[in-house]
GROMACS .gro file of C-alpha atoms in nm:
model
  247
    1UNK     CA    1  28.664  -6.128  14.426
    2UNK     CA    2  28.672  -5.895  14.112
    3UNK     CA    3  28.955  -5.924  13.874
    4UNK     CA    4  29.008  -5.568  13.977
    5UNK     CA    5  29.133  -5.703  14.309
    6UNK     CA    6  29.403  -5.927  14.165
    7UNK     CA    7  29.751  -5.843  14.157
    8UNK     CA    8  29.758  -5.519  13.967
    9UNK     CA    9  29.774  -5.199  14.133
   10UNK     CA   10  29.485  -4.957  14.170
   11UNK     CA   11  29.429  -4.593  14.190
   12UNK     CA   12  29.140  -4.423  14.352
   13UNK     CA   13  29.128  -4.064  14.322
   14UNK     CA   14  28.891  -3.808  14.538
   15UNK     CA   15  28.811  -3.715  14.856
   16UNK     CA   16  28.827  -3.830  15.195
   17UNK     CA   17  28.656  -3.690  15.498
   18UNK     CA   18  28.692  -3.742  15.865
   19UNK     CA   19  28.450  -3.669  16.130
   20UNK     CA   20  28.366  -3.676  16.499
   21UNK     CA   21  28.073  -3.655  16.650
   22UNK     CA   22  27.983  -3.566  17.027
   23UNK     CA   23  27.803  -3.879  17.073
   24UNK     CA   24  28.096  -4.054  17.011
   25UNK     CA   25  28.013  -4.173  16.636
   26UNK     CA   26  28.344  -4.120  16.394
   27UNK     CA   27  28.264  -4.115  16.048
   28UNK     CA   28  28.492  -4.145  15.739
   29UNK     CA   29  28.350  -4.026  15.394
   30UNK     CA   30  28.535  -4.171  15.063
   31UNK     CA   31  28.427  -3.957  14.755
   32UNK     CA   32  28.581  -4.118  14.430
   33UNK     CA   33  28.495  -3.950  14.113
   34UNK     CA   34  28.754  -4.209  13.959
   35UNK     CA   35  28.832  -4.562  14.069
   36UNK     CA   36  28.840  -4.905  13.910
   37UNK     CA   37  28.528  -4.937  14.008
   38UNK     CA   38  28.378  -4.600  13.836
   39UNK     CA   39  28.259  -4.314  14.055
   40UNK     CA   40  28.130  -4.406  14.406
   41UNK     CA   41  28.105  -4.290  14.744
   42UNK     CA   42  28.125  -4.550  15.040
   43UNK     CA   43  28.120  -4.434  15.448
   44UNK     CA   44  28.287  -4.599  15.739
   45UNK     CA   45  28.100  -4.560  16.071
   46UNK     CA   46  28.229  -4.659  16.406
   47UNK     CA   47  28.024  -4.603  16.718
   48UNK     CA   48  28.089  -4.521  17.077
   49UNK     CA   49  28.099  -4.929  17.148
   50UNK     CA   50  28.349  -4.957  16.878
   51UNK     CA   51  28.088  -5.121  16.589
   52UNK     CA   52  28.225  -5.060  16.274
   53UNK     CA   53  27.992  -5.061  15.987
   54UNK     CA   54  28.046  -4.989  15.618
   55UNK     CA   55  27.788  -4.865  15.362
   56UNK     CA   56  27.929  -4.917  15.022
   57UNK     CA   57  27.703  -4.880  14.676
   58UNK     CA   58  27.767  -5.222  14.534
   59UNK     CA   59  27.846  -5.584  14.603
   60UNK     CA   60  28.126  -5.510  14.443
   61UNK     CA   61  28.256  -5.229  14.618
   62UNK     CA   62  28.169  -5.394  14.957
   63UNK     CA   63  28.351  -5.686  14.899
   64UNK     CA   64  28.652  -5.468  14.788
   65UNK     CA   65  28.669  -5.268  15.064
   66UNK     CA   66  28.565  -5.481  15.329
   67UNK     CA   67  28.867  -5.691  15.187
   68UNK     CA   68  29.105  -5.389  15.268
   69UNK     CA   69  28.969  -5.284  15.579
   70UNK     CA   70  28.781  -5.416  15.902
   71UNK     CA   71  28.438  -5.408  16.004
   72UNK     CA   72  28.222  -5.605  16.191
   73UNK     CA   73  27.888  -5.535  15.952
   74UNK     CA   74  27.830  -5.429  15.595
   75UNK     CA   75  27.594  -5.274  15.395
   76UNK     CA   76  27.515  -5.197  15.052
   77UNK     CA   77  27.304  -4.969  15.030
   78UNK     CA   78  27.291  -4.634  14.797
   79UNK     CA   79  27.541  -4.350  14.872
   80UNK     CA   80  27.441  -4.028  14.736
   81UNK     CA   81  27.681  -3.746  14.769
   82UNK     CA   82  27.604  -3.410  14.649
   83UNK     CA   83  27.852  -3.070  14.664
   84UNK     CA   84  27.744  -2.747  14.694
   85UNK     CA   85  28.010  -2.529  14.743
   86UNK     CA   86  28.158  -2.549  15.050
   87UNK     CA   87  27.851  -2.761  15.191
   88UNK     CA   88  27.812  -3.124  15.090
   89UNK     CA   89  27.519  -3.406  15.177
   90UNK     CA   90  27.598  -3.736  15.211
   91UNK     CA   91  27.252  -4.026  15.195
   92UNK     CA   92  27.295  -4.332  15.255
   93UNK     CA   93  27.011  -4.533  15.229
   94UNK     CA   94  26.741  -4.471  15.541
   95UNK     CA   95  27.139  -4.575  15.743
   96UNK     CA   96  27.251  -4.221  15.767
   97UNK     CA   97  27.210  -3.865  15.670
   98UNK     CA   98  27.554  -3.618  15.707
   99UNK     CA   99  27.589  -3.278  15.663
  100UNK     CA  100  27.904  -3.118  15.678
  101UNK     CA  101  28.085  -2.762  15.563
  102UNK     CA  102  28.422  -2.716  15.438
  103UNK     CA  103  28.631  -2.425  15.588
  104UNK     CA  104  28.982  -2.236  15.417
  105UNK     CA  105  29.287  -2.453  15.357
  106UNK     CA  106  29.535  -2.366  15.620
  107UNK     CA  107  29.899  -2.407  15.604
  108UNK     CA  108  29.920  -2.767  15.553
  109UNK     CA  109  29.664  -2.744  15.277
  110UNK     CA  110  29.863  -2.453  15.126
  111UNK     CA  111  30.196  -2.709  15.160
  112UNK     CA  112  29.994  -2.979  15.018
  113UNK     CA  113  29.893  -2.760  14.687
  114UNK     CA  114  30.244  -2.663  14.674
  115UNK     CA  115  30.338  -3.038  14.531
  116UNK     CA  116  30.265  -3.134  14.190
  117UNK     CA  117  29.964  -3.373  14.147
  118UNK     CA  118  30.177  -3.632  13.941
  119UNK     CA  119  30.470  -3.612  14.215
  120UNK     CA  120  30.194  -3.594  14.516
  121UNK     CA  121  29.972  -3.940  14.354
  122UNK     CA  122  30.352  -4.104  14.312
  123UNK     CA  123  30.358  -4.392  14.595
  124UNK     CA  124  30.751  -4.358  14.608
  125UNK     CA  125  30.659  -4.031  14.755
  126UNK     CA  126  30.514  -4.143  15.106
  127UNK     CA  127  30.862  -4.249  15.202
  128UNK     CA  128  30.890  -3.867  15.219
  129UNK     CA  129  30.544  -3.779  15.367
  130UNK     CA  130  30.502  -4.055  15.583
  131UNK     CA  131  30.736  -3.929  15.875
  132UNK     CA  132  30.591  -3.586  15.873
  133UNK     CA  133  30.219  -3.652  15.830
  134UNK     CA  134  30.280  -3.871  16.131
  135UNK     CA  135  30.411  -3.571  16.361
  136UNK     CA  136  30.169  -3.311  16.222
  137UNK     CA  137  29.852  -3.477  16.175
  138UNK     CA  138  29.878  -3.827  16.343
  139UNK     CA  139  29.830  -4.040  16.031
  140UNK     CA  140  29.991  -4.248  15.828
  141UNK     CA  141  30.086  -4.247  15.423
  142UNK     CA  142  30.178  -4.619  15.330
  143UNK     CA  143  30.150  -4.886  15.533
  144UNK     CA  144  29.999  -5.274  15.511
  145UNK     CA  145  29.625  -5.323  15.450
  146UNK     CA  146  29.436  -5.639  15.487
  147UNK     CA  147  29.394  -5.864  15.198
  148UNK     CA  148  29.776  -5.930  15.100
  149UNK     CA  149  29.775  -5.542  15.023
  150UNK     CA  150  30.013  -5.257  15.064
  151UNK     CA  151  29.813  -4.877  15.050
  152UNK     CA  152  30.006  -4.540  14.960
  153UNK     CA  153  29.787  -4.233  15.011
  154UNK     CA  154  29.898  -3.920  14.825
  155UNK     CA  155  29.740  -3.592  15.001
  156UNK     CA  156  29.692  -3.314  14.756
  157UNK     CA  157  29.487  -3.082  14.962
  158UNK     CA  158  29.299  -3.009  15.308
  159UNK     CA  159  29.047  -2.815  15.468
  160UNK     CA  160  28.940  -2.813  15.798
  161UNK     CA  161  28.564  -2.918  15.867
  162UNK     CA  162  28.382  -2.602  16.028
  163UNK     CA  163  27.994  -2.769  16.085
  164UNK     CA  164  27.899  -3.132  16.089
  165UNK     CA  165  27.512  -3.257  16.135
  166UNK     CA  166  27.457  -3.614  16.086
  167UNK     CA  167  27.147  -3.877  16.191
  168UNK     CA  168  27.252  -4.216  16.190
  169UNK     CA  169  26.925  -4.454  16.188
  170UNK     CA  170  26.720  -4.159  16.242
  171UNK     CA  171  26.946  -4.098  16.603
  172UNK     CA  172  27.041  -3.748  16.609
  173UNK     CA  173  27.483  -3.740  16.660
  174UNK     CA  174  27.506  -3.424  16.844
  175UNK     CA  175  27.737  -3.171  16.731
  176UNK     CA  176  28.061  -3.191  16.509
  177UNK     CA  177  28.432  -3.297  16.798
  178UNK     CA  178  28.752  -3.430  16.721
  179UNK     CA  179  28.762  -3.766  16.589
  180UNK     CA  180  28.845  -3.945  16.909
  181UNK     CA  181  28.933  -4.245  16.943
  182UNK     CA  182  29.126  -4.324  16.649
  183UNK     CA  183  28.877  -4.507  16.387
  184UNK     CA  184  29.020  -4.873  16.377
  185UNK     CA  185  28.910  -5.001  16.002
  186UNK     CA  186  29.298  -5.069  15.995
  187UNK     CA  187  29.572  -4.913  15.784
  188UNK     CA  188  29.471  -4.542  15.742
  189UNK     CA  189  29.308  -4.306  15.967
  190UNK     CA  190  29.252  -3.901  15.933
  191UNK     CA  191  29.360  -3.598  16.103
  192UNK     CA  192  29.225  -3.562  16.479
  193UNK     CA  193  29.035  -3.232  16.334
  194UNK     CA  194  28.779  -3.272  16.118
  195UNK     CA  195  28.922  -3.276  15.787
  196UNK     CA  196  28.843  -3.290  15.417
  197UNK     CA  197  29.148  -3.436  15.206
  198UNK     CA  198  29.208  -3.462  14.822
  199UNK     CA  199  29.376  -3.779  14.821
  200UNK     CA  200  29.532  -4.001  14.529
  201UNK     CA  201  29.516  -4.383  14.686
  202UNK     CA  202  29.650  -4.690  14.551
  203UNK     CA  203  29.627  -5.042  14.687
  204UNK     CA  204  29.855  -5.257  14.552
  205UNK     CA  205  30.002  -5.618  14.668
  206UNK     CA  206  30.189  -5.632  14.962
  207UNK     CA  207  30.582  -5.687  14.908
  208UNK     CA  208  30.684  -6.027  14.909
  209UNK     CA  209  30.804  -6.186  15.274
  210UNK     CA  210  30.666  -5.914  15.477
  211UNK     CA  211  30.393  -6.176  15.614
  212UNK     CA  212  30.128  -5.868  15.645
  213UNK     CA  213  29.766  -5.893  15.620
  214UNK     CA  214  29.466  -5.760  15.812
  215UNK     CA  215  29.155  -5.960  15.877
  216UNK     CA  216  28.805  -5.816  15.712
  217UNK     CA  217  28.486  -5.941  15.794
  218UNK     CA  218  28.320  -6.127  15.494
  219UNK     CA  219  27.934  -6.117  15.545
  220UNK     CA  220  27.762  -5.849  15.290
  221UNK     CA  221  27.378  -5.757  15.364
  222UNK     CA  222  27.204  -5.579  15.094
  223UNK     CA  223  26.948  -5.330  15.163
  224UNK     CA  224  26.947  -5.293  14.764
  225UNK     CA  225  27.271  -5.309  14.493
  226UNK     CA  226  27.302  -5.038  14.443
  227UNK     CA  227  28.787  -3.549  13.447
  228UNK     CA  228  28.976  -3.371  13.743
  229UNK     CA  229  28.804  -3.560  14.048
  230UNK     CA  230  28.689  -3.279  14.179
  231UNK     CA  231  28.278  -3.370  14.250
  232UNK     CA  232  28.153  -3.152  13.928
  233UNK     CA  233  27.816  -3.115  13.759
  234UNK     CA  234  27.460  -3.043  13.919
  235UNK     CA  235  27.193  -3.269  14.048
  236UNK     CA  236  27.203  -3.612  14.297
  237UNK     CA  237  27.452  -3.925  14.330
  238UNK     CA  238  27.810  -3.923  14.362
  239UNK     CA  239  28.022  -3.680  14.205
  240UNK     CA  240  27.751  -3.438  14.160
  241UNK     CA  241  27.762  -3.074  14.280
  242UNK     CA  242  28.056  -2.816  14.304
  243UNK     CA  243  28.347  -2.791  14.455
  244UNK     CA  244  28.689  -2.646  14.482
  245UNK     CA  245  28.658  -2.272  14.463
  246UNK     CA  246  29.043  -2.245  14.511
  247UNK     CA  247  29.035  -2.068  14.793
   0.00000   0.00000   0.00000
């Protein structure tokens, strides 16, 4: 694994969106203008018979992730985001194309803005958010990941999801529901509602003695290798686009 994954801690900072489907499909978008890793976008799939697929951009960043969460198949293959106001396209490879539209922040967004970014991407600061995140929205803020790692997720901002279209091997998903069932990658989830989140993560290594670690599924096909983090500048690829009128 990349020195990257070693014992120092890590900070991935972007986007994350979570989406259901009424064909049962749940999809999970991570947009990170800045990571270890440089800016990438990677998508966690789960379908109605509980396959869970990731499509990351690089050996790299498939091993990394895969080594966090749980799947039972990975991918590399491209991941092209692109922003356009409130609408953003998401291509992976010929594996999926997702179309989805950002709404208004409501009052948990307007909470969420409320917090300084430094205090907000602190992980000490989940021992606060943890408890209610878990009431209102049904998720989690810090918590064991697989690997020998620990995960803190700092939420900055949300919007609701208003419209989601999305093919997945050319197999139309039907039209945008709550993401149910729960996605099971492990640690993490998101918001029943579609959501989009601006999210500070780190994964560092799990505390000593706690005897925590999740099990990831090591086989990687390749269909080819592939500032403020909101996506900025015009044109294809991740990180490209606009977004983040503050509305």
């Amino acid at each position: 694994m990349s020195r990257r994954a070693g014992s120092a801690a890590l900070r991935f900072d972007g986007f994350i969106a979570g989406l259901g489907t009424t064909s049962g499909t749940r999809l999970v978008l991570g947009h990170w203008p800045r990571s270890p890793f440089g800016p990438f976008s990677d998508v966690m799939l789960e379908r109605p018979d509980g396959h869970r697929l990731l499509l990351a951009p690089t050996p790299e960043t498939a091993r990394f992730i895969s080594g966090t969460y749980r799947f039972d198949e990975v991918r590399v293959v491209p991941v092209q985001v692109r922003v356009r106001g409130d609408d953003w396209t998401v291509v992976a490879g010929d594996v999926l194309r997702l179309r989805f539209t950002v709404g208004r922040r409501g009052l948990t967004g307007l909470a969420l803005r409320a917090v300084p970014g430094s205090l907000a991407a602190w992980p000490p600061w989940t021992a606060v958010t943890d408890l209610p995140a878990r009431l209102l929205l049904g998720v989690r803020t810090r918590g064991s990941a697989g690997g020998g790692r620990r995960e803190w997720y700092g939420a900055r901002d949300l919007h609701r999801v208003t419209a989601v279209s999305a093919t997945h091997e050319g197999r139309d998903l039907g039209s945008p529901a709550l993401v149910v069932p729960p996605v099971r990658f492990g640690f993490g989830s998101t918001p029943r509602r579609p959501a989009l989140v601006r999210v500070t993560t780190t994964v560092g290594p799990e505390r000593a003695g706690s005897g925590m670690s999740g099990r990831a599924r090591r086989g990687v096909s390749s269909d080819h290798g592939s500032e403020d983090p909101a996506p900025a500048g015009a044109g294809d690829g991740p990180g490209s686009g606009e977004h983040g009128r503050d509305r």
